[in-house]
PDB file of C-alpha atoms in Angstrom:
ATOM      1  CA  ASP A 107     -30.288   7.190 -52.140  1.00  0.00           C
ATOM      2  CA  LEU A 108     -28.952  10.255 -53.908  1.00  0.00           C
ATOM      3  CA  PHE A 109     -25.721  10.078 -51.929  1.00  0.00           C
ATOM      4  CA  ILE A 110     -25.142   6.434 -52.816  1.00  0.00           C
ATOM      5  CA  SER A 111     -25.902   6.817 -56.544  1.00  0.00           C
ATOM      6  CA  ASP A 112     -23.992  10.047 -57.174  1.00  0.00           C
ATOM      7  CA  PRO A 113     -21.947  11.577 -54.320  1.00  0.00           C
ATOM      8  CA  PHE A 114     -20.826  14.578 -56.392  1.00  0.00           C
ATOM      9  CA  ASP A 115     -24.387  15.441 -57.353  1.00  0.00           C
ATOM     10  CA  PHE A 116     -25.376  15.126 -53.687  1.00  0.00           C
ATOM     11  CA  ILE A 117     -22.699  17.659 -52.707  1.00  0.00           C
ATOM     12  CA  LEU A 118     -23.772  20.130 -55.393  1.00  0.00           C
ATOM     13  CA  ARG A 119     -27.497  19.878 -54.804  1.00  0.00           C
ATOM     14  CA  PHE A 120     -27.704  19.316 -51.055  1.00  0.00           C
ATOM     15  CA  TYR A 121     -24.568  20.371 -49.200  1.00  0.00           C
ATOM     16  CA  LEU A 122     -23.285  23.308 -51.290  1.00  0.00           C
ATOM     17  CA  PRO A 123     -26.366  25.511 -50.731  1.00  0.00           C
ATOM     18  CA  LEU A 124     -26.065  24.902 -46.993  1.00  0.00           C
ATOM     19  CA  ALA A 125     -22.337  25.675 -47.052  1.00  0.00           C
ATOM     20  CA  LEU A 126     -22.947  28.966 -48.851  1.00  0.00           C
ATOM     21  CA  THR A 127     -25.605  30.066 -46.370  1.00  0.00           C
ATOM     22  CA  PRO A 128     -23.303  31.140 -43.485  1.00  0.00           C
ATOM     23  CA  LEU A 129     -20.957  32.851 -45.940  1.00  0.00           C
ATOM     24  CA  VAL A 130     -23.804  34.989 -47.258  1.00  0.00           C
ATOM     25  CA  THR A 131     -24.997  35.669 -43.701  1.00  0.00           C
ATOM     26  CA  LEU A 132     -21.559  36.900 -42.616  1.00  0.00           C
ATOM     27  CA  LEU A 133     -21.672  39.598 -45.285  1.00  0.00           C
ATOM     28  CA  ALA A 134     -24.363  41.372 -43.265  1.00  0.00           C
ATOM     29  CA  GLN A 135     -21.834  42.327 -40.570  1.00  0.00           C
ATOM     30  CA  PRO A 136     -19.495  44.526 -42.679  1.00  0.00           C
ATOM     31  CA  ILE A 137     -22.478  45.947 -44.573  1.00  0.00           C
ATOM     32  CA  GLY A 138     -24.080  46.967 -41.284  1.00  0.00           C
ATOM     33  CA  ALA A 139     -20.853  48.494 -39.988  1.00  0.00           C
ATOM     34  CA  ALA A 140     -20.323  50.408 -43.231  1.00  0.00           C
ATOM     35  CA  ALA A 141     -23.850  51.793 -43.083  1.00  0.00           C
ATOM     36  CA  MET A 142     -23.589  52.812 -39.411  1.00  0.00           C
ATOM     37  CA  SER A 143     -20.362  54.679 -40.132  1.00  0.00           C
ATOM     38  CA  ARG A 144     -22.312  56.894 -42.558  1.00  0.00           C
ATOM     39  CA  MET A 145     -25.259  57.644 -40.268  1.00  0.00           C
ATOM     40  CA  PRO A 146     -25.769  59.974 -37.292  1.00  0.00           C
ATOM     41  CA  ARG A 147     -23.889  59.027 -34.092  1.00  0.00           C
ATOM     42  CA  ALA A 148     -21.623  56.784 -36.142  1.00  0.00           C
ATOM     43  CA  PHE A 149     -18.826  56.361 -33.592  1.00  0.00           C
ATOM     44  CA  ASP A 150     -21.242  55.729 -30.734  1.00  0.00           C
ATOM     45  CA  SER A 151     -23.143  53.142 -32.792  1.00  0.00           C
ATOM     46  CA  LEU A 152     -19.978  51.309 -33.799  1.00  0.00           C
ATOM     47  CA  ALA A 153     -18.770  51.314 -30.187  1.00  0.00           C
ATOM     48  CA  VAL A 154     -22.006  49.764 -28.917  1.00  0.00           C
ATOM     49  CA  TRP A 155     -22.462  47.316 -31.810  1.00  0.00           C
ATOM     50  CA  PRO A 156     -20.394  44.396 -30.380  1.00  0.00           C
ATOM     51  CA  ALA A 157     -22.211  44.486 -27.036  1.00  0.00           C
ATOM     52  CA  PHE A 158     -25.578  44.943 -28.742  1.00  0.00           C
ATOM     53  CA  HIS A 159     -24.978  42.141 -31.212  1.00  0.00           C
ATOM     54  CA  GLY A 160     -23.750  39.820 -28.462  1.00  0.00           C
ATOM     55  CA  LEU A 161     -26.879  40.298 -26.369  1.00  0.00           C
ATOM     56  CA  VAL A 162     -29.258  39.836 -29.293  1.00  0.00           C
ATOM     57  CA  PHE A 163     -27.332  36.775 -30.467  1.00  0.00           C
ATOM     58  CA  LEU A 164     -27.721  35.121 -27.053  1.00  0.00           C
ATOM     59  CA  THR A 165     -31.501  35.218 -27.427  1.00  0.00           C
ATOM     60  CA  ARG A 166     -31.342  34.221 -31.108  1.00  0.00           C
ATOM     61  CA  ALA A 167     -29.161  31.191 -30.329  1.00  0.00           C
ATOM     62  CA  LEU A 168     -32.162  29.245 -29.027  1.00  0.00           C
ATOM     63  CA  GLY A 169     -33.860  29.586 -32.392  1.00  0.00           C
ATOM     64  CA  LEU A 170     -30.715  28.723 -34.328  1.00  0.00           C
ATOM     65  CA  ALA A 171     -30.248  25.505 -32.356  1.00  0.00           C
ATOM     66  CA  PHE A 172     -33.905  24.584 -32.924  1.00  0.00           C
ATOM     67  CA  ASN A 173     -33.153  23.877 -36.589  1.00  0.00           C
ATOM     68  CA  GLU A 174     -31.370  20.611 -35.735  1.00  0.00           C
ATOM     69  CA  VAL A 175     -34.311  19.485 -33.623  1.00  0.00           C
ATOM     70  CA  VAL A 176     -36.709  20.069 -36.503  1.00  0.00           C
ATOM     71  CA  VAL A 177     -34.540  18.123 -38.960  1.00  0.00           C
ATOM     72  CA  ALA A 178     -34.346  15.184 -36.568  1.00  0.00           C
ATOM     73  CA  LEU A 179     -38.004  15.003 -35.517  1.00  0.00           C
ATOM     74  CA  ILE A 180     -40.214  16.421 -38.261  1.00  0.00           C
ATOM     75  CA  GLY A 181     -40.373  13.081 -40.059  1.00  0.00           C
ATOM     76  CA  THR A 182     -41.621  11.200 -36.996  1.00  0.00           C
ATOM     77  CA  PRO A 183     -45.320  10.440 -36.400  1.00  0.00           C
ATOM     78  CA  GLY A 184     -46.979  13.560 -35.002  1.00  0.00           C
ATOM     79  CA  GLY A 185     -43.726  15.478 -35.399  1.00  0.00           C
ATOM     80  CA  VAL A 186     -45.112  18.316 -37.499  1.00  0.00           C
ATOM     81  CA  ARG A 187     -47.924  19.118 -35.073  1.00  0.00           C
ATOM     82  CA  ALA A 188     -45.705  18.955 -32.000  1.00  0.00           C
ATOM     83  CA  LEU A 189     -42.937  21.024 -33.588  1.00  0.00           C
ATOM     84  CA  ARG A 190     -45.342  23.656 -34.901  1.00  0.00           C
ATOM     85  CA  SER A 191     -46.819  24.084 -31.420  1.00  0.00           C
ATOM     86  CA  PHE A 192     -43.386  24.290 -29.820  1.00  0.00           C
ATOM     87  CA  THR A 193     -42.239  26.771 -32.481  1.00  0.00           C
ATOM     88  CA  TRP A 194     -44.787  29.390 -31.469  1.00  0.00           C
ATOM     89  CA  LYS A 195     -44.184  28.826 -27.761  1.00  0.00           C
ATOM     90  CA  LEU A 196     -40.418  29.184 -28.158  1.00  0.00           C
ATOM     91  CA  ALA A 197     -40.832  32.242 -30.402  1.00  0.00           C
ATOM     92  CA  LEU A 198     -42.984  33.921 -27.763  1.00  0.00           C
ATOM     93  CA  ALA A 199     -40.589  32.972 -24.961  1.00  0.00           C
ATOM     94  CA  THR A 200     -37.520  34.379 -26.714  1.00  0.00           C
ATOM     95  CA  THR A 201     -39.324  37.618 -27.550  1.00  0.00           C
ATOM     96  CA  VAL A 202     -40.457  38.020 -23.944  1.00  0.00           C
ATOM     97  CA  LEU A 203     -36.901  37.326 -22.764  1.00  0.00           C
ATOM     98  CA  LEU A 204     -35.387  40.054 -24.934  1.00  0.00           C
ATOM     99  CA  ALA A 205     -38.219  42.447 -24.035  1.00  0.00           C
ATOM    100  CA  LEU A 206     -37.589  41.769 -20.355  1.00  0.00           C
ATOM    101  CA  VAL A 207     -33.991  42.839 -20.814  1.00  0.00           C
ATOM    102  CA  SER A 208     -34.904  45.820 -23.004  1.00  0.00           C
ATOM    103  CA  PHE A 209     -37.475  47.407 -20.697  1.00  0.00           C
ATOM    104  CA  THR A 210     -35.886  46.734 -17.317  1.00  0.00           C
ATOM    105  CA  PRO A 211     -32.609  47.645 -15.569  1.00  0.00           C
ATOM    106  CA  LEU A 212     -31.181  44.414 -16.991  1.00  0.00           C
ATOM    107  CA  ALA A 213     -30.250  46.344 -20.142  1.00  0.00           C
ATOM    108  CA  ARG A 214     -28.090  48.753 -18.157  1.00  0.00           C
ATOM    109  CA  LEU A 215     -26.634  45.833 -16.231  1.00  0.00           C
ATOM    110  CA  TRP A 216     -25.564  44.238 -19.521  1.00  0.00           C
ATOM    111  CA  PHE A 217     -24.207  47.305 -21.275  1.00  0.00           C
ATOM    112  CA  GLU A 218     -22.667  49.051 -18.277  1.00  0.00           C
ATOM    113  CA  GLY A 219     -21.947  46.244 -15.849  1.00  0.00           C
ATOM    114  CA  TRP A 220     -20.902  43.402 -18.134  1.00  0.00           C
ATOM    115  CA  CYS A 221     -19.654  45.281 -21.201  1.00  0.00           C
ATOM    116  CA  HIS A 222     -18.275  48.326 -19.309  1.00  0.00           C
ATOM    117  CA  LEU A 223     -19.796  50.947 -21.607  1.00  0.00           C
ATOM    118  CA  ASP A 224     -20.356  54.552 -20.586  1.00  0.00           C
ATOM    119  CA  PRO A 225     -23.918  55.381 -19.437  1.00  0.00           C
ATOM    120  CA  SER A 226     -24.595  57.377 -22.611  1.00  0.00           C
ATOM    121  CA  LEU A 227     -23.561  54.452 -24.792  1.00  0.00           C
ATOM    122  CA  ALA A 228     -25.520  52.035 -22.617  1.00  0.00           C
ATOM    123  CA  SER A 229     -28.633  54.155 -23.144  1.00  0.00           C
ATOM    124  CA  LEU A 230     -28.046  54.062 -26.893  1.00  0.00           C
ATOM    125  CA  GLY A 231     -27.817  50.284 -26.861  1.00  0.00           C
ATOM    126  CA  ALA A 232     -30.911  49.888 -24.705  1.00  0.00           C
ATOM    127  CA  ALA A 233     -32.917  52.162 -27.000  1.00  0.00           C
ATOM    128  CA  ALA A 234     -31.890  50.186 -30.083  1.00  0.00           C
ATOM    129  CA  LEU A 235     -32.993  46.876 -28.544  1.00  0.00           C
ATOM    130  CA  VAL A 236     -36.603  47.821 -29.240  1.00  0.00           C
ATOM    131  CA  PHE A 237     -35.922  47.503 -32.970  1.00  0.00           C
ATOM    132  CA  ALA A 238     -34.544  43.961 -32.522  1.00  0.00           C
ATOM    133  CA  LEU A 239     -37.328  42.481 -30.383  1.00  0.00           C
ATOM    134  CA  LEU A 240     -38.682  40.284 -33.180  1.00  0.00           C
ATOM    135  CA  LEU A 241     -35.317  38.822 -34.211  1.00  0.00           C
ATOM    136  CA  PRO A 242     -35.307  35.874 -31.747  1.00  0.00           C
ATOM    137  CA  ALA A 243     -38.839  34.864 -32.722  1.00  0.00           C
ATOM    138  CA  LEU A 244     -38.048  35.145 -36.422  1.00  0.00           C
ATOM    139  CA  ASN A 245     -35.060  32.837 -35.964  1.00  0.00           C
ATOM    140  CA  VAL A 246     -37.269  30.219 -34.311  1.00  0.00           C
ATOM    141  CA  VAL A 247     -39.819  30.307 -37.130  1.00  0.00           C
ATOM    142  CA  GLN A 248     -37.038  30.241 -39.715  1.00  0.00           C
ATOM    143  CA  SER A 249     -35.611  27.105 -38.106  1.00  0.00           C
ATOM    144  CA  PHE A 250     -38.999  25.399 -38.299  1.00  0.00           C
ATOM    145  CA  TYR A 251     -39.404  25.963 -42.030  1.00  0.00           C
ATOM    146  CA  GLN A 252     -35.699  25.555 -42.794  1.00  0.00           C
ATOM    147  CA  GLY A 253     -35.553  22.260 -40.931  1.00  0.00           C
ATOM    148  CA  ALA A 254     -38.538  20.995 -42.908  1.00  0.00           C
ATOM    149  CA  LEU A 255     -36.857  21.957 -46.175  1.00  0.00           C
ATOM    150  CA  VAL A 256     -33.541  20.369 -45.203  1.00  0.00           C
ATOM    151  CA  GLN A 257     -35.288  17.169 -44.159  1.00  0.00           C
ATOM    152  CA  ARG A 258     -36.801  17.067 -47.663  1.00  0.00           C
ATOM    153  CA  ARG A 259     -33.388  17.926 -49.190  1.00  0.00           C
ATOM    154  CA  ARG A 260     -34.645  21.212 -50.654  1.00  0.00           C
ATOM    155  CA  THR A 261     -31.661  23.196 -49.471  1.00  0.00           C
ATOM    156  CA  ARG A 262     -31.607  25.611 -52.389  1.00  0.00           C
ATOM    157  CA  ALA A 263     -34.566  27.401 -50.824  1.00  0.00           C
ATOM    158  CA  VAL A 264     -32.478  28.043 -47.704  1.00  0.00           C
ATOM    159  CA  THR A 265     -29.779  29.825 -49.689  1.00  0.00           C
ATOM    160  CA  GLU A 266     -32.423  31.805 -51.569  1.00  0.00           C
ATOM    161  CA  SER A 267     -33.925  32.993 -48.299  1.00  0.00           C
ATOM    162  CA  VAL A 268     -30.566  34.111 -46.902  1.00  0.00           C
ATOM    163  CA  ALA A 269     -29.725  35.968 -50.111  1.00  0.00           C
ATOM    164  CA  LEU A 270     -33.111  37.709 -49.962  1.00  0.00           C
ATOM    165  CA  SER A 271     -32.493  38.650 -46.331  1.00  0.00           C
ATOM    166  CA  LEU A 272     -29.087  40.122 -47.182  1.00  0.00           C
ATOM    167  CA  ALA A 273     -30.469  42.078 -50.136  1.00  0.00           C
ATOM    168  CA  THR A 274     -33.377  43.443 -48.094  1.00  0.00           C
ATOM    169  CA  THR A 275     -31.093  44.469 -45.243  1.00  0.00           C
ATOM    170  CA  ALA A 276     -28.558  46.092 -47.572  1.00  0.00           C
ATOM    171  CA  LEU A 277     -31.188  48.040 -49.528  1.00  0.00           C
ATOM    172  CA  GLY A 278     -32.874  49.149 -46.317  1.00  0.00           C
ATOM    173  CA  LEU A 279     -29.582  50.363 -44.867  1.00  0.00           C
ATOM    174  CA  ALA A 280     -28.773  52.185 -48.105  1.00  0.00           C
ATOM    175  CA  ALA A 281     -32.129  53.969 -47.860  1.00  0.00           C
ATOM    176  CA  CYS A 282     -31.448  54.888 -44.219  1.00  0.00           C
ATOM    177  CA  VAL A 283     -28.076  56.342 -45.165  1.00  0.00           C
ATOM    178  CA  HIS A 284     -29.502  58.273 -48.097  1.00  0.00           C
ATOM    179  CA  PHE A 285     -32.471  59.747 -46.216  1.00  0.00           C
ATOM    180  CA  GLU A 286     -30.595  60.055 -42.890  1.00  0.00           C
ATOM    181  CA  VAL A 287     -33.247  58.103 -40.997  1.00  0.00           C
ATOM    182  CA  GLY A 288     -32.509  57.753 -37.265  1.00  0.00           C
ATOM    183  CA  PHE A 289     -29.175  56.934 -35.679  1.00  0.00           C
ATOM    184  CA  GLY A 290     -26.950  54.154 -36.940  1.00  0.00           C
ATOM    185  CA  LEU A 291     -27.480  51.403 -34.371  1.00  0.00           C
ATOM    186  CA  ALA A 292     -31.274  51.631 -34.367  1.00  0.00           C
ATOM    187  CA  SER A 293     -31.404  51.714 -38.169  1.00  0.00           C
ATOM    188  CA  ALA A 294     -29.120  48.684 -38.417  1.00  0.00           C
ATOM    189  CA  ALA A 295     -31.266  46.746 -35.930  1.00  0.00           C
ATOM    190  CA  ALA A 296     -34.471  47.674 -37.739  1.00  0.00           C
ATOM    191  CA  MET A 297     -33.145  46.729 -41.176  1.00  0.00           C
ATOM    192  CA  LEU A 298     -31.721  43.467 -39.833  1.00  0.00           C
ATOM    193  CA  THR A 299     -35.176  42.670 -38.489  1.00  0.00           C
ATOM    194  CA  LEU A 300     -36.742  43.564 -41.828  1.00  0.00           C
ATOM    195  CA  GLY A 301     -34.279  41.325 -43.650  1.00  0.00           C
ATOM    196  CA  ASN A 302     -35.023  38.413 -41.343  1.00  0.00           C
ATOM    197  CA  LEU A 303     -38.751  38.952 -41.814  1.00  0.00           C
ATOM    198  CA  ALA A 304     -38.264  38.668 -45.575  1.00  0.00           C
ATOM    199  CA  GLN A 305     -36.221  35.509 -45.044  1.00  0.00           C
ATOM    200  CA  THR A 306     -38.923  33.975 -42.850  1.00  0.00           C
ATOM    201  CA  LEU A 307     -41.693  34.730 -45.319  1.00  0.00           C
ATOM    202  CA  TRP A 308     -39.685  33.256 -48.192  1.00  0.00           C
ATOM    203  CA  LEU A 309     -38.970  30.063 -46.244  1.00  0.00           C
ATOM    204  CA  ALA A 310     -42.653  29.755 -45.348  1.00  0.00           C
ATOM    205  CA  TRP A 311     -43.631  30.144 -48.996  1.00  0.00           C
ATOM    206  CA  ARG A 312     -41.033  27.650 -50.239  1.00  0.00           C
ATOM    207  CA  ALA A 313     -42.071  25.118 -47.579  1.00  0.00           C
ATOM    208  CA  ARG A 314     -45.802  25.494 -48.213  1.00  0.00           C
ATOM    209  CA  ASN A 315     -46.108  22.057 -49.854  1.00  0.00           C
ATOM    210  CA  VAL A 316     -43.670  20.184 -47.634  1.00  0.00           C
ATOM    211  CA  PHE A 317     -46.128  19.461 -44.823  1.00  0.00           C
ATOM    212  CA  SER A 318     -48.724  17.944 -47.157  1.00  0.00           C
ATOM    213  CA  GLU A 319     -46.312  15.415 -48.678  1.00  0.00           C
TER     214      GLU A 319
END
């Protein structure tokens, strides 16, 4: 109805916040690289970062794709209950998947075999995976709440959550640089996880009334 009555208002209130979301998210990459370059083992961390990020993203992709499923089905009879149940199952499955890679020879197979990194760099990447174990699960839960908000056309909350995530990650990385906490790759993974946790909690809070409507 909003689109039919005022297309321009629809774009400003519904689509623009969604369009800004990936732009804000992309800012985390150069911020992370800049922080790693100022922390211990900077060159090693920057060398491993593409392979590390690629592996973590593969497990996060399941959660990212789940958002479209939530938007499409949450308004159907019994949709909320079914999606909430599936959310926790998928979150657990993605965490177990990344943990399986992290704590088994699969990590070395990825970093050394597939990405052709030196053993020392492969060990660095495998060690940092521990700090990213919650990222896939957080993405799944984010998609559940974000999909509910989008279905109700409350997209501003999505942009707010991404901005909060970026700010939390950036401030955390700044603290790591200042206090020289850990090596770069592990600190970046930990702060990225912390930022996504803040994003998830904000989405949950903003969507608290959606399921009762």
